[in-house]
CSV table of C-alpha atoms in Angstrom, one decimal:
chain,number,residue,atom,x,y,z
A,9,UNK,CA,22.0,9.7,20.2
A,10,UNK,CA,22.7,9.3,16.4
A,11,UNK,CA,20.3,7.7,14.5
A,12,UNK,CA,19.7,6.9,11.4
A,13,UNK,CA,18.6,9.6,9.0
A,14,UNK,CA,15.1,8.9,7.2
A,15,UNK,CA,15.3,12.3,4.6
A,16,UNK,CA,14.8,10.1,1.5
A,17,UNK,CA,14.9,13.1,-0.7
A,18,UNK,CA,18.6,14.4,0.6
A,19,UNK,CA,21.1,11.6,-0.7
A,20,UNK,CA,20.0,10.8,-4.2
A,21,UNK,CA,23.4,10.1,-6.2
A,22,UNK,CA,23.7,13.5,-8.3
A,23,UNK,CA,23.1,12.5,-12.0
A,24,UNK,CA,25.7,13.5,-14.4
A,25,UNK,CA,25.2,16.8,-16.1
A,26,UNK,CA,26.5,17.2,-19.5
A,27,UNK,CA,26.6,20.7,-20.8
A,28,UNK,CA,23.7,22.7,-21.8
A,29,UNK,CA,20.8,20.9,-23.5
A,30,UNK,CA,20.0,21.8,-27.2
A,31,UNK,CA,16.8,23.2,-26.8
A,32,UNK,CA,18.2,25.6,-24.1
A,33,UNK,CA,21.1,26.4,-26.4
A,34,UNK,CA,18.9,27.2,-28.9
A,35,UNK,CA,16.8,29.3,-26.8
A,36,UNK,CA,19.7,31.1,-26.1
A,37,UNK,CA,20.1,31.8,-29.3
A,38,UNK,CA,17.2,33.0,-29.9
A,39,UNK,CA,16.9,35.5,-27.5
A,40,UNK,CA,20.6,37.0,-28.5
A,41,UNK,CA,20.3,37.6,-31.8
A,42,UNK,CA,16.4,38.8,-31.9
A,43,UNK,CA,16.7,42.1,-32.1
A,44,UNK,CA,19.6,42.0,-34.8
A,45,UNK,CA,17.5,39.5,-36.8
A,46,UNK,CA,14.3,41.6,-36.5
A,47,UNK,CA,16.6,44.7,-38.0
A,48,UNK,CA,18.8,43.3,-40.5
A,49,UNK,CA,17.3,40.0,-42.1
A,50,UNK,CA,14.8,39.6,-44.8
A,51,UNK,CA,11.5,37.7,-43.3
A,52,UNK,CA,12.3,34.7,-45.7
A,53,UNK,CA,15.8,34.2,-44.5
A,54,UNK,CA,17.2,32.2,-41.8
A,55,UNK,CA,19.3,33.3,-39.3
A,56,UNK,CA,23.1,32.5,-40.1
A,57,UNK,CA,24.8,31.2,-37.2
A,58,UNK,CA,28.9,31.1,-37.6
A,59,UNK,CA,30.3,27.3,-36.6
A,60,UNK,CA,31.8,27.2,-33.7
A,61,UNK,CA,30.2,30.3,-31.8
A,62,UNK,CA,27.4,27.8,-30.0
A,63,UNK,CA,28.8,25.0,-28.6
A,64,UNK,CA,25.9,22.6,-28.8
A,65,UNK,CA,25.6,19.3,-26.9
A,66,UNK,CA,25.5,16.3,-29.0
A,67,UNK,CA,21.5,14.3,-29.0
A,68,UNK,CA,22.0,12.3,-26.3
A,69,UNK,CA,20.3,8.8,-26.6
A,70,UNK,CA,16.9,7.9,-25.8
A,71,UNK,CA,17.9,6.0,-22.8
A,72,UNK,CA,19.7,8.8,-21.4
A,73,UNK,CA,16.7,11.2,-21.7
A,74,UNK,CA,14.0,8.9,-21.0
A,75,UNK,CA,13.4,7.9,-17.4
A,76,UNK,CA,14.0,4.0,-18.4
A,77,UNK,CA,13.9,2.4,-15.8
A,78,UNK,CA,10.9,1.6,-13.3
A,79,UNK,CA,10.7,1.2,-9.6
A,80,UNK,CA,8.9,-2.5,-8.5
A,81,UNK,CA,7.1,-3.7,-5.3
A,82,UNK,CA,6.2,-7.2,-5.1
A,83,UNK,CA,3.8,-8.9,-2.8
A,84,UNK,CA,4.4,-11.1,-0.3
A,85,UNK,CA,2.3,-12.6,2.6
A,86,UNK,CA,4.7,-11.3,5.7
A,87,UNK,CA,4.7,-7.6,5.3
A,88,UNK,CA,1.4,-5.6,6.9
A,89,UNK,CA,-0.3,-4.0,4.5
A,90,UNK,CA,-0.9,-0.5,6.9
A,91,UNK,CA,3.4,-1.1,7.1
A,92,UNK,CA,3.5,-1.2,3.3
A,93,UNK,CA,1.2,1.9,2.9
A,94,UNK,CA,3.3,3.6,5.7
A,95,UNK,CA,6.5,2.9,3.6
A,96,UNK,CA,5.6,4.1,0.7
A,97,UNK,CA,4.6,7.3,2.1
A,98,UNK,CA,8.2,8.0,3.8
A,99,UNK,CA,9.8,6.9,0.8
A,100,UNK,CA,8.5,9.0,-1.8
A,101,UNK,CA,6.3,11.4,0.2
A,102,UNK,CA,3.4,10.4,-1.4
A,103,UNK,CA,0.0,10.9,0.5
A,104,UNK,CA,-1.9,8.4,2.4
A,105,UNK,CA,-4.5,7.4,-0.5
A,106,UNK,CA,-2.1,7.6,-3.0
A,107,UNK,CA,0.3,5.2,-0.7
A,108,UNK,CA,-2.7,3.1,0.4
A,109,UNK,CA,-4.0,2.9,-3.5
A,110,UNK,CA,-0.2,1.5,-4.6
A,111,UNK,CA,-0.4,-0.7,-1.7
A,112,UNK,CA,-3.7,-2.4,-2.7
A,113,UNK,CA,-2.3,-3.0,-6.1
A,114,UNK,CA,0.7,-5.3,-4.4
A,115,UNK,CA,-1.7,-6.8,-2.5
A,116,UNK,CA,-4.1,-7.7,-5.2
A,117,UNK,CA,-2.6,-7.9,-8.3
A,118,UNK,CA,0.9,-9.0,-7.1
A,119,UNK,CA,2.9,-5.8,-8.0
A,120,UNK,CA,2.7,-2.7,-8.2
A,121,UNK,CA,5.0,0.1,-10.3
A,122,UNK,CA,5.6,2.6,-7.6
A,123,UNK,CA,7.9,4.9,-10.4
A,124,UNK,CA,9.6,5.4,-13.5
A,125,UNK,CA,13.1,6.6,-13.1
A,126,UNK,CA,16.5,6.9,-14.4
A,127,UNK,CA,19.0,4.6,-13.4
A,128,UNK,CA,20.7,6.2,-10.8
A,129,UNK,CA,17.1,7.3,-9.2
A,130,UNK,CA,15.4,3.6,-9.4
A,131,UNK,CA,18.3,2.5,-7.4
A,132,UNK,CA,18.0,4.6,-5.2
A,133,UNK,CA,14.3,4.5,-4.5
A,134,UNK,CA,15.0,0.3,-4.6
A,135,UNK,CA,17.4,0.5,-1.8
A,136,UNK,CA,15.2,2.9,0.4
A,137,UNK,CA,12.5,0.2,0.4
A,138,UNK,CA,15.0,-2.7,0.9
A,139,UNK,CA,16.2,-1.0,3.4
A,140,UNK,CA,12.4,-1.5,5.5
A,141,UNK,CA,12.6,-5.0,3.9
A,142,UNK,CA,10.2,-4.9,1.1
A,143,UNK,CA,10.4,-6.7,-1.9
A,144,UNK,CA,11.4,-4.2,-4.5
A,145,UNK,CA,13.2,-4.2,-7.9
A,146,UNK,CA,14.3,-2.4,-10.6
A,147,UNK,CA,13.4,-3.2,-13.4
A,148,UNK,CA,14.4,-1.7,-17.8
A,149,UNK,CA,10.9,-0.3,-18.7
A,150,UNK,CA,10.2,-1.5,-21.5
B,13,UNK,CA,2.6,-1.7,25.3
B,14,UNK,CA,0.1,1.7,24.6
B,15,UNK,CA,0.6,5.5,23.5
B,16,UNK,CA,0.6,7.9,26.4
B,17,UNK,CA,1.8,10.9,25.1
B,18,UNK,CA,2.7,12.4,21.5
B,19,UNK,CA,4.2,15.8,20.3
B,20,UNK,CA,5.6,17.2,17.1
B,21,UNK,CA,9.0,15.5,18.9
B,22,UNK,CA,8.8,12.8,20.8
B,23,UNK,CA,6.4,9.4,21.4
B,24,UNK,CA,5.9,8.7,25.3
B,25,UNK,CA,4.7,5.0,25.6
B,26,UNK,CA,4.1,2.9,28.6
B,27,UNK,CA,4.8,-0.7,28.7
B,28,UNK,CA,5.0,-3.6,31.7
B,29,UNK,CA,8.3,-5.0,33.1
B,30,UNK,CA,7.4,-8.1,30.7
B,31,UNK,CA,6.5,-6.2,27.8
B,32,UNK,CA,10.3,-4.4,28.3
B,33,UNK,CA,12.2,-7.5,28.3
B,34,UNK,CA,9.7,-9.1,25.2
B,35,UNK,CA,10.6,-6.1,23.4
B,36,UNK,CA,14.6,-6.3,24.4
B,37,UNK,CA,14.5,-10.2,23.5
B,38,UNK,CA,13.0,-9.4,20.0
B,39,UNK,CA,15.5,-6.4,19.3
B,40,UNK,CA,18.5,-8.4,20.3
B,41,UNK,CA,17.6,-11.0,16.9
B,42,UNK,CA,18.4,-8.4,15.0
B,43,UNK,CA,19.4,-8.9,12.3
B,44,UNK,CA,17.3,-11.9,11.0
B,45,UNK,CA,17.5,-11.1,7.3
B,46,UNK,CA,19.8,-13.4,6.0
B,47,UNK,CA,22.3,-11.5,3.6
B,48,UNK,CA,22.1,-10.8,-0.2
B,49,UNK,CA,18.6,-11.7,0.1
B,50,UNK,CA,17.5,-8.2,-1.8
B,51,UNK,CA,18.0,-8.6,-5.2
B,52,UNK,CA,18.3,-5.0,-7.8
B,53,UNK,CA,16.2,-6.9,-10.4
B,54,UNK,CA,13.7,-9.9,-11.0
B,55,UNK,CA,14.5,-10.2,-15.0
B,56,UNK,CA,18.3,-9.7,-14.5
B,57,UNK,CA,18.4,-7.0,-17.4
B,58,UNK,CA,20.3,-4.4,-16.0
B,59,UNK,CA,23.1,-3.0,-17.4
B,60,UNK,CA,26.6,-3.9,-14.9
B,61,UNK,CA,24.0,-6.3,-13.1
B,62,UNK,CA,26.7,-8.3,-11.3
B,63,UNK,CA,28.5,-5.1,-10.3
B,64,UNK,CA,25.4,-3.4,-9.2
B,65,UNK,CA,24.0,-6.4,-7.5
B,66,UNK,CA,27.6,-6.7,-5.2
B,67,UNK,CA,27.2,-2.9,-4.4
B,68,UNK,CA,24.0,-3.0,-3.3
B,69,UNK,CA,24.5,-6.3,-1.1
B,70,UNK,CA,27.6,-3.8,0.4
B,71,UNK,CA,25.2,-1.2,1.0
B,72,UNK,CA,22.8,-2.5,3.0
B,73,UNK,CA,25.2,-5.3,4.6
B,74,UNK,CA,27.0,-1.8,5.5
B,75,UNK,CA,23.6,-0.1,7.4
B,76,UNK,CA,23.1,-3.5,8.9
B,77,UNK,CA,26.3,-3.6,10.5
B,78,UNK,CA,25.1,0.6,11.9
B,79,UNK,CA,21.7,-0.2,12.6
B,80,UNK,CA,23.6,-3.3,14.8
B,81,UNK,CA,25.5,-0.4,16.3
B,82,UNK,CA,23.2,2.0,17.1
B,83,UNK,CA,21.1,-0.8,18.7
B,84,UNK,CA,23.1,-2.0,21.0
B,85,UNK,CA,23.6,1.8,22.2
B,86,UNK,CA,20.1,2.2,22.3
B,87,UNK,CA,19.3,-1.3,24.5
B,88,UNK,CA,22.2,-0.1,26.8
B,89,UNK,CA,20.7,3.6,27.5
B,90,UNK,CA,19.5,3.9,30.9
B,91,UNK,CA,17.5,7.1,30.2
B,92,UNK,CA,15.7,5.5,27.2
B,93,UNK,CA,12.9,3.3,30.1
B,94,UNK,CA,12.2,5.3,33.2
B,95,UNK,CA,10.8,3.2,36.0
B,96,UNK,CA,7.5,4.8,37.0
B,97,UNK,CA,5.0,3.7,39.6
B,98,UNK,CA,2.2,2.6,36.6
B,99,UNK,CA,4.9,0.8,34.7
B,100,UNK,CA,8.1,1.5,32.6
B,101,UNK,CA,8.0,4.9,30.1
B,102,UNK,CA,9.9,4.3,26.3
B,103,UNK,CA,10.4,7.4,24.9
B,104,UNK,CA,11.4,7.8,20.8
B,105,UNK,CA,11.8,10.7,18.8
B,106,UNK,CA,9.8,10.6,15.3
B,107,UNK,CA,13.4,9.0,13.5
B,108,UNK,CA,14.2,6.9,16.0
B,109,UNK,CA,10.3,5.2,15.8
B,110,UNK,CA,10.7,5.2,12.1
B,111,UNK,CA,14.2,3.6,12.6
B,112,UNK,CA,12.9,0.7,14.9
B,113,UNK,CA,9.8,-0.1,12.7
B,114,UNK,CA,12.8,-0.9,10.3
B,115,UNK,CA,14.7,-3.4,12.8
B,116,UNK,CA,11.7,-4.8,13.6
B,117,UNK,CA,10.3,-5.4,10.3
B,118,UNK,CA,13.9,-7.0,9.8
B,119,UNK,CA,13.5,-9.6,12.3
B,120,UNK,CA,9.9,-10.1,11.0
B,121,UNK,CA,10.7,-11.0,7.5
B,122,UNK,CA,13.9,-12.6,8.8
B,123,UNK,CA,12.1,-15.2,10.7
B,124,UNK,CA,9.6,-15.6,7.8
B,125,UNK,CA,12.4,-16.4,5.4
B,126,UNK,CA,13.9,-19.0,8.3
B,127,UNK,CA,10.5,-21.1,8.0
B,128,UNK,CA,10.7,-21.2,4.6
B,129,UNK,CA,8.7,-18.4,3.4
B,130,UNK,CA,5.4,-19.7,3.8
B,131,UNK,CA,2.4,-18.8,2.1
B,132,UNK,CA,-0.4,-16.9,3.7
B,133,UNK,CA,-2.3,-19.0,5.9
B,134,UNK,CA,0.0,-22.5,5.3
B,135,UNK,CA,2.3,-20.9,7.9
B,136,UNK,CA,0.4,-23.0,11.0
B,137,UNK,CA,1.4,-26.3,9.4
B,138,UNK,CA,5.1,-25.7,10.2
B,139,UNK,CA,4.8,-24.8,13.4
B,140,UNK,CA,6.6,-27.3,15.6
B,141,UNK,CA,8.6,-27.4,18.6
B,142,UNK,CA,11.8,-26.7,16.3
B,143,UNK,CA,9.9,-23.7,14.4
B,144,UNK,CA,8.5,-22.7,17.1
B,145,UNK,CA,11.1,-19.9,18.4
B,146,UNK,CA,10.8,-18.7,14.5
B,147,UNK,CA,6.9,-18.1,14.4
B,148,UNK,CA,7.4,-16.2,18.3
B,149,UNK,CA,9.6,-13.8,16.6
B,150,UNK,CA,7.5,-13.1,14.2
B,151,UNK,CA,4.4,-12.5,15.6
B,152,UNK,CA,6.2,-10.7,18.3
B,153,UNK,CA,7.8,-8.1,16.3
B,154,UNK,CA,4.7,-7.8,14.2
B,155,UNK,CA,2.7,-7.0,17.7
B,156,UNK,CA,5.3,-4.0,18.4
B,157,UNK,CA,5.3,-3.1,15.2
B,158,UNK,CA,1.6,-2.2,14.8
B,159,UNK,CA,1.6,-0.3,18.0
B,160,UNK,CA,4.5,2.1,16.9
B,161,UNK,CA,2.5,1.8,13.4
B,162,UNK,CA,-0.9,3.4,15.7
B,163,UNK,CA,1.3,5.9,17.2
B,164,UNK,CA,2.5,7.3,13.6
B,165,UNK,CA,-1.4,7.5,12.8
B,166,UNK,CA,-2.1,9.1,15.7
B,167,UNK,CA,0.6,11.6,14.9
B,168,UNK,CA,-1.2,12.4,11.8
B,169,UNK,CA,-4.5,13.1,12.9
């Protein structure tokens, strides 16, 4: 009988890749025109590099690089607290302490911040535990 | 209801005839959660907030309306309780264990939210002949919910 799949890790929406990071295109760089650089440049010189020949990705903003958003649990007085820990454990595959340590915090301090994500990942991760009917938010970390 | 057997793939658990139908009656409120009770955010600063917020409510009205499904496939199974001269035998798969903690965590916080979402230990002063049917619920599928809960600790040892 079908049932519902509980592989929290498969399923994450697929984050929009833009083309190659500058620090990899750089690196890139690097390594091509080493040798030619160790042979033919003066120590004191920089490297020329023609316009156009590396296509380089624009800076992206903060936001976009920055995880940015963080992943709530809230208390409340309904949910079992060996439930909560057991959640948290199939949701992000954490071990027992580290569930049962994140669970405590709910309990006693009203909340706990189970992750810092991007967008599309908080969401994610939001809906997994709304799905076993905690009470969990995204919220901008700020 | 207790544990009578666990492997890598499958829980064996043994329960009375009046366990079977308890648990049946519980299943069958599913689902208690009343809808677009999740909310994506407390503050409400998220960027497409409203947009978000309706595709999340479609999300999970969407796995409600499965789970409902699935459920009703899984009450109506004959080879899911085997009759057995010490009692009647319930035997899950890992997922599908994981899967009913779910519904039955549902119905839990569903028939909290029903009373009014009481505080911890102010619950008892609404119970009446009216909320009664609401607090049974909810002490019932918190009772099968702990055992399952056991049997996944047991698992683990």
């Amino acid at each position: 009988m079908p049932i519902v799949s509980l592989n929290c890790a498969a399923g994450y929406p697929q984050l929009r890749r833009h083309s190659m990071p500058l620090h990899s295109a750089r690196r890139a760089l690097d390594n091509s025109c080493l040798l030619l650089y160790v042979a033919t440049m003066a120590e004191t010189a920089t490297p020329e590099v023609t316009p156009g020949t590396i296509q380089t990705t624009e800076e992206k903003p903060k936001s976009d690089l920055d995880p940015g958003y963080v992943v709530i649990c809230w208390n409340d007085p309904v949910n079992y607290m060996d439930y909560v820990t057991h959640v948290f454990q199939i949701v992000f595959g954490w071990a027992r302490k580290k569930a049962e340590f994140h669970m405590l915090q709910v309990h006693e301090q009203g909340k706990s911040i189970l992750k810092r994500d991007s967008m599309e990942k908080a969401e994610h991760y939001v809906h997994q535990l709304q799905r076993y009917s905690l009470h969990a938010t995204m919220e901008r970390d700020e | 209801m207790k544990l009578i057997r666990v492997t890598k793939g499958n829980f064996l658990f043994q329960l009375g005839k009046r366990e079977k139908q308890l648990l049946f009656q519980v299943l069958r409120l599913y689902p208690r959660i009343p809808p677009a009770t999740f909310r994506l955010s407390k503050i409400g600063k998220l960027p497409d907030a409203e947009e978000n917020q309706r595709l999340l409510d479609e999300s999970l009205a969407e796995q409600r309306e499965q789970n409902r499904k699935i459920l009703n496939t899984f009450l109506a199974d004959p080879r899911r309780f085997t009759d057995t001269e010490s009692g009647i035998r319930l035997s899950v798969s890992p997922s599908e264990l994981e899967w009913l903690l779910q519904i039955l965590n549902d119905v839990r916080v569903g028939s909290w939210i029903i009373l009014g979402s009481p505080e911890h230990g102010l619950e008892f002063k609404l119970l009446n002949d009216k909320t009664a049917p609401d607090f049974w619920a909810m002490e019932m599928s918190g009772q099968f919910q702990m055992r399952f809960l056991e049997a996944l600790e047991k698992r683990e040892v």
